[in-house]
Structures are given as structure tokens and as C-alpha cells.
GROMACS .gro file of C-alpha atoms in nm:
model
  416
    1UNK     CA    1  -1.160  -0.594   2.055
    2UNK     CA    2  -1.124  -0.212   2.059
    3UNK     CA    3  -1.242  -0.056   1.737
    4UNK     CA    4  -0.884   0.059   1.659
    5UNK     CA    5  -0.774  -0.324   1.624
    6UNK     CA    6  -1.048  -0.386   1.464
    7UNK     CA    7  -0.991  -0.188   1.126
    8UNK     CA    8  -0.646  -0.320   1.121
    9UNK     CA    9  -0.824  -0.657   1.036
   10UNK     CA   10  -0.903  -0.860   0.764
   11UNK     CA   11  -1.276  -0.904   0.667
   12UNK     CA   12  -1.416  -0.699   0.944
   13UNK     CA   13  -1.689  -0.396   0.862
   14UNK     CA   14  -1.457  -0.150   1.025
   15UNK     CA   15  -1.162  -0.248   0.800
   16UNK     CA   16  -1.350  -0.244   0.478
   17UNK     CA   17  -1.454   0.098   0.583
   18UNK     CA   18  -1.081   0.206   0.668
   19UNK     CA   19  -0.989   0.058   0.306
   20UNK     CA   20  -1.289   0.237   0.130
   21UNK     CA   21  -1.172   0.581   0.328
   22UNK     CA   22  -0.843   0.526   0.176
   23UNK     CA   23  -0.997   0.450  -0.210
   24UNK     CA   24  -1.157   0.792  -0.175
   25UNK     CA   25  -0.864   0.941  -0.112
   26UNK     CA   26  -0.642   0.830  -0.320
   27UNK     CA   27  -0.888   0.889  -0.621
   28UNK     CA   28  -0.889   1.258  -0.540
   29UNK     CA   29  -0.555   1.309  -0.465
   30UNK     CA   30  -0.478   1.175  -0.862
   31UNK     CA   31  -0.710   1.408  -1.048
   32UNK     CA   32  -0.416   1.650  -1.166
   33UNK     CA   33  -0.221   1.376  -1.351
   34UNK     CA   34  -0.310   1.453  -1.710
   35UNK     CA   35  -0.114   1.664  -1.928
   36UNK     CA   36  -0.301   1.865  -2.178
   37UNK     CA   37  -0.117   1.559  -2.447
   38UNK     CA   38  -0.303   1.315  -2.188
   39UNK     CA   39   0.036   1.171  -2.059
   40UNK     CA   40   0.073   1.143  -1.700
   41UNK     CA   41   0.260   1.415  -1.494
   42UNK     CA   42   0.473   1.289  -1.192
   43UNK     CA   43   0.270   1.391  -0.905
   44UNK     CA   44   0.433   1.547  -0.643
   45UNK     CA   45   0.378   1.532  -0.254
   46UNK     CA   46   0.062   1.652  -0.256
   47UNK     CA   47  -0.061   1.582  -0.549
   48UNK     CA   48   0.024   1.897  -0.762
   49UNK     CA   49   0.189   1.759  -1.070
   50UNK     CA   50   0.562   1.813  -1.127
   51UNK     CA   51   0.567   1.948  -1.529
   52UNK     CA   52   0.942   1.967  -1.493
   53UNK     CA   53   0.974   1.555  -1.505
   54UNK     CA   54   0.904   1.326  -1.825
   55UNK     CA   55   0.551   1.195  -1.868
   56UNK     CA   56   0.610   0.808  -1.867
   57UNK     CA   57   0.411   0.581  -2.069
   58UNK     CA   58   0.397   0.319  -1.757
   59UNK     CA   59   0.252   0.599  -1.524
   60UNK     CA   60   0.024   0.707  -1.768
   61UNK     CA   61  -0.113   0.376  -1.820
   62UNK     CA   62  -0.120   0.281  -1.445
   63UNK     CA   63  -0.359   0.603  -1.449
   64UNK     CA   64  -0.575   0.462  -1.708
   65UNK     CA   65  -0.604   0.132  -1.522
   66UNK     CA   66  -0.675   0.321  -1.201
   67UNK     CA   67  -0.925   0.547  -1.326
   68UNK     CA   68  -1.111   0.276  -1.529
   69UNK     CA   69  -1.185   0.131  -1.142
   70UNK     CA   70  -1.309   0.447  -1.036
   71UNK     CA   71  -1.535   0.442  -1.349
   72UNK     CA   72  -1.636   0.080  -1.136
   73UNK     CA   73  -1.613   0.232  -0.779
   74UNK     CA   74  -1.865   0.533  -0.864
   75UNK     CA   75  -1.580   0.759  -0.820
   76UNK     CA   76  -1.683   1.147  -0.984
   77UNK     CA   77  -1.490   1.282  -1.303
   78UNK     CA   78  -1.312   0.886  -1.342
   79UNK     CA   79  -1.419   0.845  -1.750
   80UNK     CA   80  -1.279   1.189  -1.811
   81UNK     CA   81  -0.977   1.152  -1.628
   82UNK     CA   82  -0.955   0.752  -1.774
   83UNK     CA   83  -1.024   0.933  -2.122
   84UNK     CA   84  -0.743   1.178  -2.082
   85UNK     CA   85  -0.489   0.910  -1.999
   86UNK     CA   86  -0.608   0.697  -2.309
   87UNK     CA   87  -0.557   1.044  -2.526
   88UNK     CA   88  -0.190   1.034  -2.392
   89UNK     CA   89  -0.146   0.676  -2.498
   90UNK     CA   90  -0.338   0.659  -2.861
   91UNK     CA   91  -0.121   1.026  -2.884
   92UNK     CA   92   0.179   1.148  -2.813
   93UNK     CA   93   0.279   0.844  -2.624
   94UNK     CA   94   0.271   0.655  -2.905
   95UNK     CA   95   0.509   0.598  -3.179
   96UNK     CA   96   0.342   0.621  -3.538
   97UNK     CA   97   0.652   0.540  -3.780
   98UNK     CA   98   0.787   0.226  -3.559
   99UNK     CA   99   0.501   0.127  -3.380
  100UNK     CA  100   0.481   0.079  -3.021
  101UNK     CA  101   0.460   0.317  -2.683
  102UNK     CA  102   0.822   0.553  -2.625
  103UNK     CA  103   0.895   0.521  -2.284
  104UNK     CA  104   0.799   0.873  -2.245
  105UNK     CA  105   0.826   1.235  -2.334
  106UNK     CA  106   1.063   1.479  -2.153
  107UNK     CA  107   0.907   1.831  -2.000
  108UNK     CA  108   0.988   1.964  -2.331
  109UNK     CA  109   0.827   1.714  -2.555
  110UNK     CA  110   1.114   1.540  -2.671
  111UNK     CA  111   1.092   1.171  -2.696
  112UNK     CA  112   1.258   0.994  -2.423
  113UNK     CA  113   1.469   0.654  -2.656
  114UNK     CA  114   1.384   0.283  -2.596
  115UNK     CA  115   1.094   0.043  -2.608
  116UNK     CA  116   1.033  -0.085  -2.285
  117UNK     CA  117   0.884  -0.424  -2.213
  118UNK     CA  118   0.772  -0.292  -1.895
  119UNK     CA  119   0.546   0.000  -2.044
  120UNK     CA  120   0.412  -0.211  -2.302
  121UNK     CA  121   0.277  -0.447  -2.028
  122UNK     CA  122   0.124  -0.154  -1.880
  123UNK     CA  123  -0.020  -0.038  -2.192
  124UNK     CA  124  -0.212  -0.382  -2.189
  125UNK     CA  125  -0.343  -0.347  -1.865
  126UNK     CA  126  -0.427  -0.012  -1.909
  127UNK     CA  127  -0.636  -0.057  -2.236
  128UNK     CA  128  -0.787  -0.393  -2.078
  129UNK     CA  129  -0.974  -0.203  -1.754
  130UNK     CA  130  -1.096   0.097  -1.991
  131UNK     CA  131  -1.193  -0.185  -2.228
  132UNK     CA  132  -1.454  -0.279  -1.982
  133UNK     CA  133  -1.503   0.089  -1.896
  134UNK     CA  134  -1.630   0.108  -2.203
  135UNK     CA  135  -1.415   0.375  -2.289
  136UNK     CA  136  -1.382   0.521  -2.638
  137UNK     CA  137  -1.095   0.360  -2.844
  138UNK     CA  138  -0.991   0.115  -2.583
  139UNK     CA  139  -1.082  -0.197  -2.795
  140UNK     CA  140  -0.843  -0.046  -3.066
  141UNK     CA  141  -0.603   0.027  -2.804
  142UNK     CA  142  -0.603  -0.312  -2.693
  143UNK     CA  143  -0.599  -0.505  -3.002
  144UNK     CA  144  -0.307  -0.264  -3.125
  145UNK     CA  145  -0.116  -0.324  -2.764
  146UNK     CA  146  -0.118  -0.690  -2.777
  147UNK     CA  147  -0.044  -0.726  -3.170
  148UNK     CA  148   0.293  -0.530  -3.074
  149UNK     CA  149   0.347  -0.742  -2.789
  150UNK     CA  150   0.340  -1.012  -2.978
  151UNK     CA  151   0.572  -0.914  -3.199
  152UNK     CA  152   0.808  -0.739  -3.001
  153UNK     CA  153   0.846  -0.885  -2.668
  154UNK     CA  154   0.729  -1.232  -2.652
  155UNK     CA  155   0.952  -1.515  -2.718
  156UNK     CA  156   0.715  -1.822  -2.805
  157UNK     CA  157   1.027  -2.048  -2.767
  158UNK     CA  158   1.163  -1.933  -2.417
  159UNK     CA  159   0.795  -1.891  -2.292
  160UNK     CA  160   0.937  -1.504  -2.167
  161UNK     CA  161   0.961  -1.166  -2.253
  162UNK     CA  162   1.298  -0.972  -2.351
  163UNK     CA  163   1.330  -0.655  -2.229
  164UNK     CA  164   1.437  -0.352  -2.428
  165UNK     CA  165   1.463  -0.259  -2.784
  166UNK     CA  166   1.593   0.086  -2.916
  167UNK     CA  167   1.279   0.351  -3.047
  168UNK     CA  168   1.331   0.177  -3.378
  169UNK     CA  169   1.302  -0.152  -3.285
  170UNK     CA  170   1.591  -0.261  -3.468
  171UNK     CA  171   1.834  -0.314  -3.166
  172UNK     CA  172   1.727  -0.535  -2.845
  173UNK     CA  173   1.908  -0.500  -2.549
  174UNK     CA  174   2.130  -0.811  -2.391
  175UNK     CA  175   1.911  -0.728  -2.088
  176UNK     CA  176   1.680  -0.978  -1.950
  177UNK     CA  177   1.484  -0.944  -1.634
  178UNK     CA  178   1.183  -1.056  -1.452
  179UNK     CA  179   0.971  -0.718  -1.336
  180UNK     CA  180   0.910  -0.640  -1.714
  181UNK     CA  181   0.803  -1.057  -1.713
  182UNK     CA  182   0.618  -0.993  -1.384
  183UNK     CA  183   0.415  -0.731  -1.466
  184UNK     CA  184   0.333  -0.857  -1.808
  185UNK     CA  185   0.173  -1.177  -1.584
  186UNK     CA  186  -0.039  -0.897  -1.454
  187UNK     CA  187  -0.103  -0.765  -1.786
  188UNK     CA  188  -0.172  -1.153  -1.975
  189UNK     CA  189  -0.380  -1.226  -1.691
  190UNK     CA  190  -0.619  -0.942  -1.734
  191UNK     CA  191  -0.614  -0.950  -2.105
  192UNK     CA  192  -0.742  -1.327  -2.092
  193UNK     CA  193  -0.999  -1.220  -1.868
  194UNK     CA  194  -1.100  -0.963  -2.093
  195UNK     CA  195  -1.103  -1.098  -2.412
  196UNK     CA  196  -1.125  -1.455  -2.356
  197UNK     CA  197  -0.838  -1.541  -2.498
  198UNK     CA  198  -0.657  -1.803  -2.291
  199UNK     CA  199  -0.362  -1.819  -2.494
  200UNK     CA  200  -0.234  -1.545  -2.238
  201UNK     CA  201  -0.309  -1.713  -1.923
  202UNK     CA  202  -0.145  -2.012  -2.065
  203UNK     CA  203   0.168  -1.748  -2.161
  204UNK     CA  204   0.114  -1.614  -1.778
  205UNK     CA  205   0.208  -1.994  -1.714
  206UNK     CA  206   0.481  -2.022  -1.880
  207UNK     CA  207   0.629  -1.767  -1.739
  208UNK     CA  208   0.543  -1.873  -1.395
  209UNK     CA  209   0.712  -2.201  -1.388
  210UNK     CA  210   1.056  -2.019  -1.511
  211UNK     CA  211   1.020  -1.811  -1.216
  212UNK     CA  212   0.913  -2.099  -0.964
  213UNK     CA  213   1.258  -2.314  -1.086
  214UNK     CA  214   1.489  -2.014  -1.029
  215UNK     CA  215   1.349  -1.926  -0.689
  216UNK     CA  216   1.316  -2.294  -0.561
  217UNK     CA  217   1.678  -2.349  -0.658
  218UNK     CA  218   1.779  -2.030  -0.483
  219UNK     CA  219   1.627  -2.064  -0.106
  220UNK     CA  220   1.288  -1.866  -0.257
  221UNK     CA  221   1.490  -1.558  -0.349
  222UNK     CA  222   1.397  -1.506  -0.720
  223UNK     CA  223   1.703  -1.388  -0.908
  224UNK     CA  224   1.601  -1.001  -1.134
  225UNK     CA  225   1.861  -1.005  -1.384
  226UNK     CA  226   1.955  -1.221  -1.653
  227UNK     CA  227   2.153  -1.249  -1.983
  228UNK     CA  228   2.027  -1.282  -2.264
  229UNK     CA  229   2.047  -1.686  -2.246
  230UNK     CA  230   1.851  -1.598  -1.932
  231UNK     CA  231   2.202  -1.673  -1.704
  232UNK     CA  232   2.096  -1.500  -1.410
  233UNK     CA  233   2.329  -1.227  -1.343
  234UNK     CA  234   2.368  -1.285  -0.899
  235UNK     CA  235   2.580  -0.967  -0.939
  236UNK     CA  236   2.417  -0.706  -1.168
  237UNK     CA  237   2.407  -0.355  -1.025
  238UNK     CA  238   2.629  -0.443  -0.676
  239UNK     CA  239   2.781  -0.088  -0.700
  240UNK     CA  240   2.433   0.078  -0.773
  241UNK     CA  241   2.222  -0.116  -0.515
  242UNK     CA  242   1.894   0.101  -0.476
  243UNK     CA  243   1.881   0.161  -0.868
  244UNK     CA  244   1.498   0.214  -0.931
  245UNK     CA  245   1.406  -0.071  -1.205
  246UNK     CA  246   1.748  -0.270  -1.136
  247UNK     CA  247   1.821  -0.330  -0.786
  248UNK     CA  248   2.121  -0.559  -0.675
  249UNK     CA  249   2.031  -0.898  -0.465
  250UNK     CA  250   1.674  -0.977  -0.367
  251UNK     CA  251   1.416  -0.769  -0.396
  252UNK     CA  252   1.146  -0.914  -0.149
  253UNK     CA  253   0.874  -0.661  -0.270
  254UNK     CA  254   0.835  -0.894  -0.545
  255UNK     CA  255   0.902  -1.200  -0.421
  256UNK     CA  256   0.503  -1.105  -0.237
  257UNK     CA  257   0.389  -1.002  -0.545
  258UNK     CA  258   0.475  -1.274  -0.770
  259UNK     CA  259   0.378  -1.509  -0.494
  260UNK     CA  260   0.039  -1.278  -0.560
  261UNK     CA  261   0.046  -1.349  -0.909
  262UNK     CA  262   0.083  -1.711  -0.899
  263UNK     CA  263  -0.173  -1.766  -0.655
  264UNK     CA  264  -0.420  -1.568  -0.893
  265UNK     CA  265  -0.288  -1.746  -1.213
  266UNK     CA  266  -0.323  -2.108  -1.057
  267UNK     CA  267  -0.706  -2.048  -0.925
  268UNK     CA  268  -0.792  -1.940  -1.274
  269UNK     CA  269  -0.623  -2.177  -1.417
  270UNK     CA  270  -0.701  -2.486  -1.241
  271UNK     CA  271  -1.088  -2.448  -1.148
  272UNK     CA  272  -1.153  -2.792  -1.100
  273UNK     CA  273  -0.828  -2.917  -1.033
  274UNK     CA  274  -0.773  -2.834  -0.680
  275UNK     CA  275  -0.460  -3.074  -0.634
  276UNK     CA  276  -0.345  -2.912  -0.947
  277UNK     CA  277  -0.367  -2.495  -0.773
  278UNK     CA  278  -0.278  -2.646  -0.447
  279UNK     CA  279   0.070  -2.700  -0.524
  280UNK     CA  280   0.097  -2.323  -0.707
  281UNK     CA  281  -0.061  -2.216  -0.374
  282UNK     CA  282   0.293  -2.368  -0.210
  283UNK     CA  283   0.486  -2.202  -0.386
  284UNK     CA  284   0.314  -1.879  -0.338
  285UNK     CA  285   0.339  -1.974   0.085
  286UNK     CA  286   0.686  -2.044   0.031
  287UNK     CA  287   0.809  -1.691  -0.163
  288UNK     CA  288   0.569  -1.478   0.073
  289UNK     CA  289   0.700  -1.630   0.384
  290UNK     CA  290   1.079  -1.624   0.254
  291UNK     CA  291   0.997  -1.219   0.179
  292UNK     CA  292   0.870  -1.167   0.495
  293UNK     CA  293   1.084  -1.326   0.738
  294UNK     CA  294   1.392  -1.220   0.519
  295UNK     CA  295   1.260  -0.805   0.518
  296UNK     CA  296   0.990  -0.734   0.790
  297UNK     CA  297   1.104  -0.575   1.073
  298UNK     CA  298   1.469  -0.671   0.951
  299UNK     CA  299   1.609  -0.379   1.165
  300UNK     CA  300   1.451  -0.378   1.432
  301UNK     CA  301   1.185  -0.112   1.319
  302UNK     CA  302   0.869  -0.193   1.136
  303UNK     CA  303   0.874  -0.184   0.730
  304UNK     CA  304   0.947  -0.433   0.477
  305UNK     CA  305   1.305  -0.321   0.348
  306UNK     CA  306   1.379  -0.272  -0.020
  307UNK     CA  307   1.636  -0.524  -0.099
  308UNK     CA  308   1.824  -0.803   0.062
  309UNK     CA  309   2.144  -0.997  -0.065
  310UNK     CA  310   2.168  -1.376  -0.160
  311UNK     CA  311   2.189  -1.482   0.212
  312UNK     CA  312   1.883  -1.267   0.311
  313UNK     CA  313   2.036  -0.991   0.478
  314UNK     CA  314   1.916  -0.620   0.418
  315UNK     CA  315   2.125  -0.423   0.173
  316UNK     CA  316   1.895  -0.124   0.104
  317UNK     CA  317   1.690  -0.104   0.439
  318UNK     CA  318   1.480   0.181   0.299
  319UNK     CA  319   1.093   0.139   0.318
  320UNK     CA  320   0.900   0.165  -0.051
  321UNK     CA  321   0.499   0.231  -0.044
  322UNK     CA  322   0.466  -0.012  -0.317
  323UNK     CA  323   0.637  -0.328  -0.133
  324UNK     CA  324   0.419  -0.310   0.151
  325UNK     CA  325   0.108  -0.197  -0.067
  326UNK     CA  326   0.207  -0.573  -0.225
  327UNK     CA  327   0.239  -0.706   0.145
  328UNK     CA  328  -0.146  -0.590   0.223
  329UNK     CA  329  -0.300  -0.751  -0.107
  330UNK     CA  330  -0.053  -1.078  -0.084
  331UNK     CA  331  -0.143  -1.147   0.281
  332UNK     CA  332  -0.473  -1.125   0.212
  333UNK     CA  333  -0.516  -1.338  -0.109
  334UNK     CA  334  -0.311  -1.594   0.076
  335UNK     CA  335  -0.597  -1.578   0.410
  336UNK     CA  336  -0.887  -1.628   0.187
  337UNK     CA  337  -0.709  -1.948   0.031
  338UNK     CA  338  -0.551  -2.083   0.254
  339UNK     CA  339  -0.736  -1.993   0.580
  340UNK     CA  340  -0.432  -1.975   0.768
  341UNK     CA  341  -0.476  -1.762   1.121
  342UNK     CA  342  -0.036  -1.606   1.019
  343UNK     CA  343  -0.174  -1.472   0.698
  344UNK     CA  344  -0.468  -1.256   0.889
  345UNK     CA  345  -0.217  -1.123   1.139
  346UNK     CA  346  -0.010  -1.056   0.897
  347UNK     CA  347  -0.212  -0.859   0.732
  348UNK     CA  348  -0.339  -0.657   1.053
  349UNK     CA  349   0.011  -0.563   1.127
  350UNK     CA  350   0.047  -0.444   0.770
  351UNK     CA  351  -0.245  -0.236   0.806
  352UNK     CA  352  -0.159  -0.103   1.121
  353UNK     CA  353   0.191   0.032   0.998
  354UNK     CA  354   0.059   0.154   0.712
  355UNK     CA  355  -0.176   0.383   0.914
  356UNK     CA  356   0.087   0.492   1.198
  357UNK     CA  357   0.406   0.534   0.901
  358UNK     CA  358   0.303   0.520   0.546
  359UNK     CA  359  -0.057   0.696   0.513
  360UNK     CA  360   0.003   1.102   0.477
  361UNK     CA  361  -0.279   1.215   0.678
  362UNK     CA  362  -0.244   1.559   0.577
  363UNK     CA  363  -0.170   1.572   0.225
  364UNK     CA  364  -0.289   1.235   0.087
  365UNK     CA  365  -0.184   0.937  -0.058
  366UNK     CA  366   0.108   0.729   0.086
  367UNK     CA  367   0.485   0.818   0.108
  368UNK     CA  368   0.670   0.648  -0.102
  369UNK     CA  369   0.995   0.585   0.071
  370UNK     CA  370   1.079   0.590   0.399
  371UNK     CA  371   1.416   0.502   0.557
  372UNK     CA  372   1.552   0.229   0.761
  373UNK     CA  373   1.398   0.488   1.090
  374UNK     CA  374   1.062   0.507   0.909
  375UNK     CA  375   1.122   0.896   0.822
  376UNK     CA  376   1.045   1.038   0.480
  377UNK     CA  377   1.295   1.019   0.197
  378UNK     CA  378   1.306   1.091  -0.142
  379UNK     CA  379   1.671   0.948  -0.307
  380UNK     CA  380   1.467   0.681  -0.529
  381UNK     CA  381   1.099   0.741  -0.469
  382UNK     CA  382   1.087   1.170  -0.418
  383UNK     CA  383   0.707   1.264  -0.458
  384UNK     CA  384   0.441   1.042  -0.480
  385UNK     CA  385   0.414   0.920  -0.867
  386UNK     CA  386   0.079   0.786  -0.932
  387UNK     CA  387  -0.177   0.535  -0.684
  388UNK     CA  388  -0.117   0.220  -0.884
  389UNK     CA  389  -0.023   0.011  -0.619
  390UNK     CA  390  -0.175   0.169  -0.321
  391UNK     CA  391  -0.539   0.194  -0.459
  392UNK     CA  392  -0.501  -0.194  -0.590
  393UNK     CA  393  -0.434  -0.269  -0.214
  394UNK     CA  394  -0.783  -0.118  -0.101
  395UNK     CA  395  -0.950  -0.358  -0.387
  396UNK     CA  396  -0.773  -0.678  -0.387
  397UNK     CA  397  -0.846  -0.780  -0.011
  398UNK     CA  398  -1.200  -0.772  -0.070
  399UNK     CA  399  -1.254  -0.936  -0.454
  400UNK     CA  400  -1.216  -1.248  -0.566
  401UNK     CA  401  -0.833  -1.375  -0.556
  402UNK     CA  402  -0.894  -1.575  -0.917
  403UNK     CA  403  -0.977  -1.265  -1.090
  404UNK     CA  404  -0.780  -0.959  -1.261
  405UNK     CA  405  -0.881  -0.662  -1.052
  406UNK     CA  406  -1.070  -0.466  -1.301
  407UNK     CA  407  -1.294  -0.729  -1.394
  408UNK     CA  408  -1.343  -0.852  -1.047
  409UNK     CA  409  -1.442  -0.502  -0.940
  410UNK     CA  410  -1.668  -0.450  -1.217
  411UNK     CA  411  -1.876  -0.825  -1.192
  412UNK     CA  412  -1.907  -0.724  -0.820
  413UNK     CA  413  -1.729  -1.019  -0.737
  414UNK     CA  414  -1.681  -0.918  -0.360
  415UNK     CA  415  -1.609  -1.166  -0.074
  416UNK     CA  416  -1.868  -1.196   0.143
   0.00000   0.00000   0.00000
């Protein structure tokens, strides 16, 4: 095999080598996000930071998360930079009359309104990595961040998170939808592992078997939007079909994560019970394979488009970093479990585009759109806001798929 196809794939020296070159890189290009508050700039192209854009609370706190890995990886200058995002969030991100995280702060300072699920679950990831960075005020971070939760966001009931609240939290939004639920999975799942407290995984649950009913009932296209009976709304957003947070139709970007997600919940969940995981494991075959054959290569050109609608045909053919940063770590996890020879080469062709289309070469980091002709775009994506998902896709192929990240890159828990 010629060492060119040989980085491409999975578990071979000269891959892990290729993903570690990446790591590197990707840590660098990110050392200009703070703000001198500590919230996260929007980094631009190259990786100067755009001061004219709000400083989000979810970037911020994907930069904590990130950093508290590099504390792991060795990476120079990663507790300062982890310390300066944790600032930002014990700061001026947070709200100190109503409690909680504001979604942000505008160029000028000015709060931007709402309470968003979505942050909040970021908030708990974030503190939970620096937690085992051992970075100053993370436990108090942490404890704070899942107290509000708690109160805010989780519905014991429905066994699911609502969505949005005004800054006062005295109004919640009709609004129900699954990425705020998906990513507070993430979130659950690494708090348990932190802490010990398996109340979250069994949350993590809870919310996972909502998620496996809609999508088997639905041809393994999970539906986004919901009322607030949780009615899913087929519809929502038809006449604004690439929004950002609320895409119309299918979004098969996540359909790979959660099938991610569910693969890491059951194999924590069910360490003994292998018939128990095994039929999670299913279920994450079925919504990675519906993803893929639904969005890769859709158009005839390589890339994983952004959304599809209810039959499985592309509505928004552009190419997001993030989806096929999802594709890399999902393909991998679902190898290592399953053994499968389709989930290797899927993987190698993943790698291979995201070398030849994705990876910028010259300025770092990976573009974050790309359209249907694999050139760069910027109508959703413009810039290249933090290395959340692209630096978890240089871990999570080589760690242990039952583990959250942080804790899976500090124990050393490697594959061999």
C-alpha cells in the first residue's frame, strides 16, 4: 500500500501521525480566541479573531473543553488559554441577578437576550474537562452549571430538555428541539464520568430512546423540531432551509453524531450486558448508514451535504467541516465495535477528502463550508469559529469509544 493510502486509514502508524499533525495544528491556530473578559472571539480564516462579532457562551466553552485536552495532549500555553476561557464563563458570560450563562455579549459588551439550552450544555462540558485539568474554579463551575441545569432545562417527567427561556428566566420558549438535547447527551455523559454521578448517564438514556422512537418511525431520519408537546414540527423553517441552529428536513450531520452518542452511551452503560449495547449498537448502524447513503457523494462530488428532506434528497447540498468532522469520529467508533471492513473504508475515504477539500494547508484549521462544487463559502459558516469538532475528530478514533473524550484522553485510554 503506498504511504499516501496508508494515512488515510484507520489504526495504521502513518494515520495516527497524520491525525496528531492535524492536533498540532489546530491547537495553534486557536491561541487568539480569548477576549481580555475571557469570552471567545469568532476566529476568522486564519485564525485572527474577528472583535466585530458577539463572544458566544457555546464557543467560549467549546474553547475551554478544547484547551483542557491540550492541558492532556502536552500542548504549550493550554492552562492559560483553558484559564482565560473559564474567566469568560465565571465573568462576563455569566448572569449574576438571574443565574445562568447569556448566550453572549455583542462587540460592544451588551448582553445578547435568551438562555439557551444549547450553551448551558456546553457550559457543562466545558467545566467537566477543566475539572480534570485541574483548573482553578472549575469544580465551582461545574457544580453551579449542573444545579442550573437542573432547574432550568431538564424536564424529569418528559426525560428531555426544553430549549429557550428569556435572560430572566421567566418566559420559555414553545420551541423544542433535539441539538440542544443532543449535545446535552454529550454534556450528561461527561459529567457522569466526571463526577460519578450516574443519574446523568441514566438522563443521557432517556433521552436516547426518545430519539431512537422518532427516527425508527421515520426511515432513520431523526425529526429537529418539535412543539412544545414534543409534536415534531416535519415543516419548521421550509422557507429558511440552511438556518444555522434550525435547519428544515434532515440534517444527516447529526443523524452520525447521535448514532456516535448512542454507541458511547450504550458501552458505558451496559458493561456486562453485551446483548443489552448490542441492540443500541443497531441503532447506531442503522442512523450512520441512513446519513451516509442519504448525503455522501449525493451530487455526484465528494462531501456529506448539509441537509436532506423527508424522502432523503439533498436540500442544502453545501459541505459543513463539522458534519464530516462527525463522519471521521462516527466511522471510526463504529470499526472498533463492530469490526465491520464498510466502517474502515469509510473512514479512509473520509480522511482522504478531508485532506484533498477540507484541510487549509496554508492558513490552518479546516474550512467550514464548502459548496455543493467543494469551493469555499461563507453564507452560514464565514470564518472558521473555534476547533471543537475538528480537534475531537483527531482524538476520538484513537480512545476508547465508552468514554467522554476528556477523560479518555487524560486516563490514556488509547486503542492499541
Amino acid at each position: 500500500m503506498e504511504e499516501s493510502n496508508k494515512k488515510y486509514q484507520i489504526d495504521t502508524e502513518e494515520n495516527r501521525k497524520f491525525l496528531e499533525e492535524i492536533r498540532d495544528g489546530l491547537l495553534s491556530f486557536g491561541h487568539k480566541f480569548p477576549s481580555p473578559g475571557g469570552s471567545s472571539y469568532y476566529l476568522g480564516d486564519d485564525g485572527t479573531p474577528w472583535t466585530d462579532r458577539n463572544r458566544e457562551t457555546w464557543i467560549t466553552s467549546r474553547m475551554v473543553h478544547v484547551y483542557s485536552l491540550g492541558c492532556f495532549l502536552g500542548h504549550p500555553g493550554s492552562e492559560a488559554l483553558a484559564d482565560a476561557g473559564l474567566k469568560g464563563l465565571k465573568g462576563e458570560l455569566h448572569d449574576e441577578k438571574n443565574g445562568g450563562w447569556y448566550a453572549g455579549l455583542t462587540s460592544d459588551g451588551e448582553i445578547l437576550p435568551n438562555k439557551q439550552c444549547y450553551a448551558h450544555a456546553f457550559v457543562i462540558l466545558a467545566a467537566s474537562s477543566a475539572v480534570l485539568a485541574g483548573r482553578p474554579g472549575a469544580q465551582e463551575l461545574l457544580e453551579d452549571a449542573l444545579k442550573l441545569y437542573d432547574l432550568r432545562f431538564w424536564n424529569e417527567e418528559e426525560g428531555l430538555s426544553c430549549d429557550t427561556w428569556n435572560t430572566e428566566f421567566t418566559v420559555l420558549d414553545d420551541y423544542r428541539g433535539l441539538n440542544a438535547n443532543m449535545h446535552t447527551v454529550e454534556a450528561f455523559l461527561a459529567a457522569s464520568d466526571v463526577t460519578g454521578d450516574e443519574k446523568y448517564r441514566v438522563r443521557a438514556g432517556r433521552i436516547i430512546d426518545h430519539v431512537v422512537g422518532w427516527a425508527s418511525r421515520n426511515e432513520w431520519r431523526i425529526p429537529e423540531h418539535f412543539t412544545k408537546e414534543w409534536v415534531a414540527d416535519l415543516e419548521c423553517n421550509k422557507e429558511k432551509p440552511d438556518d444555522q441552529f434550525k435547519p428544515y428536513g434532515a440534517t444527516p450531520g447529526h443523524g452520525i453524531e447521535w448514532a456516535r452518542l448512542i454507541a458511547q452511551w450504550a458501552l458505558s452503560t451496559y458493561l456486562e450486558e453485551k446483548e443489552a449495547a448490542s441492540k443500541y449498537i443497531e441503532v447506531s448502524e442503522n442512523l450512520f448508514r441512513r446519513a451516509v447513503s442519504d448525503a455522501w457523494n449525493a451530487d455526484g462530488a465528494p462531501g456529506i451535504v448539509y441537509t436532506t428532506d423527508w424522502s432523503g434528497r439533498p436540500v442544502v447540498h453545501d459541505r459543513m467541516h463539522w458534519t464530516l468532522a462527525e463522519a471521521i469520529n462516527t466511522s471510526a467508533v463504529l470499526y472498533h465495535v463492530t469490526g465491520k471492513q464498510e466502517y474502515a473504508d469509510d473512514y479512509a475515504q473520509f480522511m482522504k477528502y478531508l485532506d484533498e477539500r477540507v484541510l487549509d494547508h496554508v492558513n490552518g484549521s479546516w474550512f467550514h463550508q464548502l459548496d455543493r462544487n467543494n469551493q469555499l463559502i461563507g453564507s452560514v459558516w464565514p470564518g472558521k469559529s473555534d476547533i471543537y469538532h475538528a480537534l475531537q475528530a483527531t482524538l476520538i478514533p484513537c480512545y476508547d469509544a465508552g468514554l467522554s473524550i476528556a477523560p479518555a484522553v487524560k486516563g490514556g485510554k488509547k486503542l492499541s
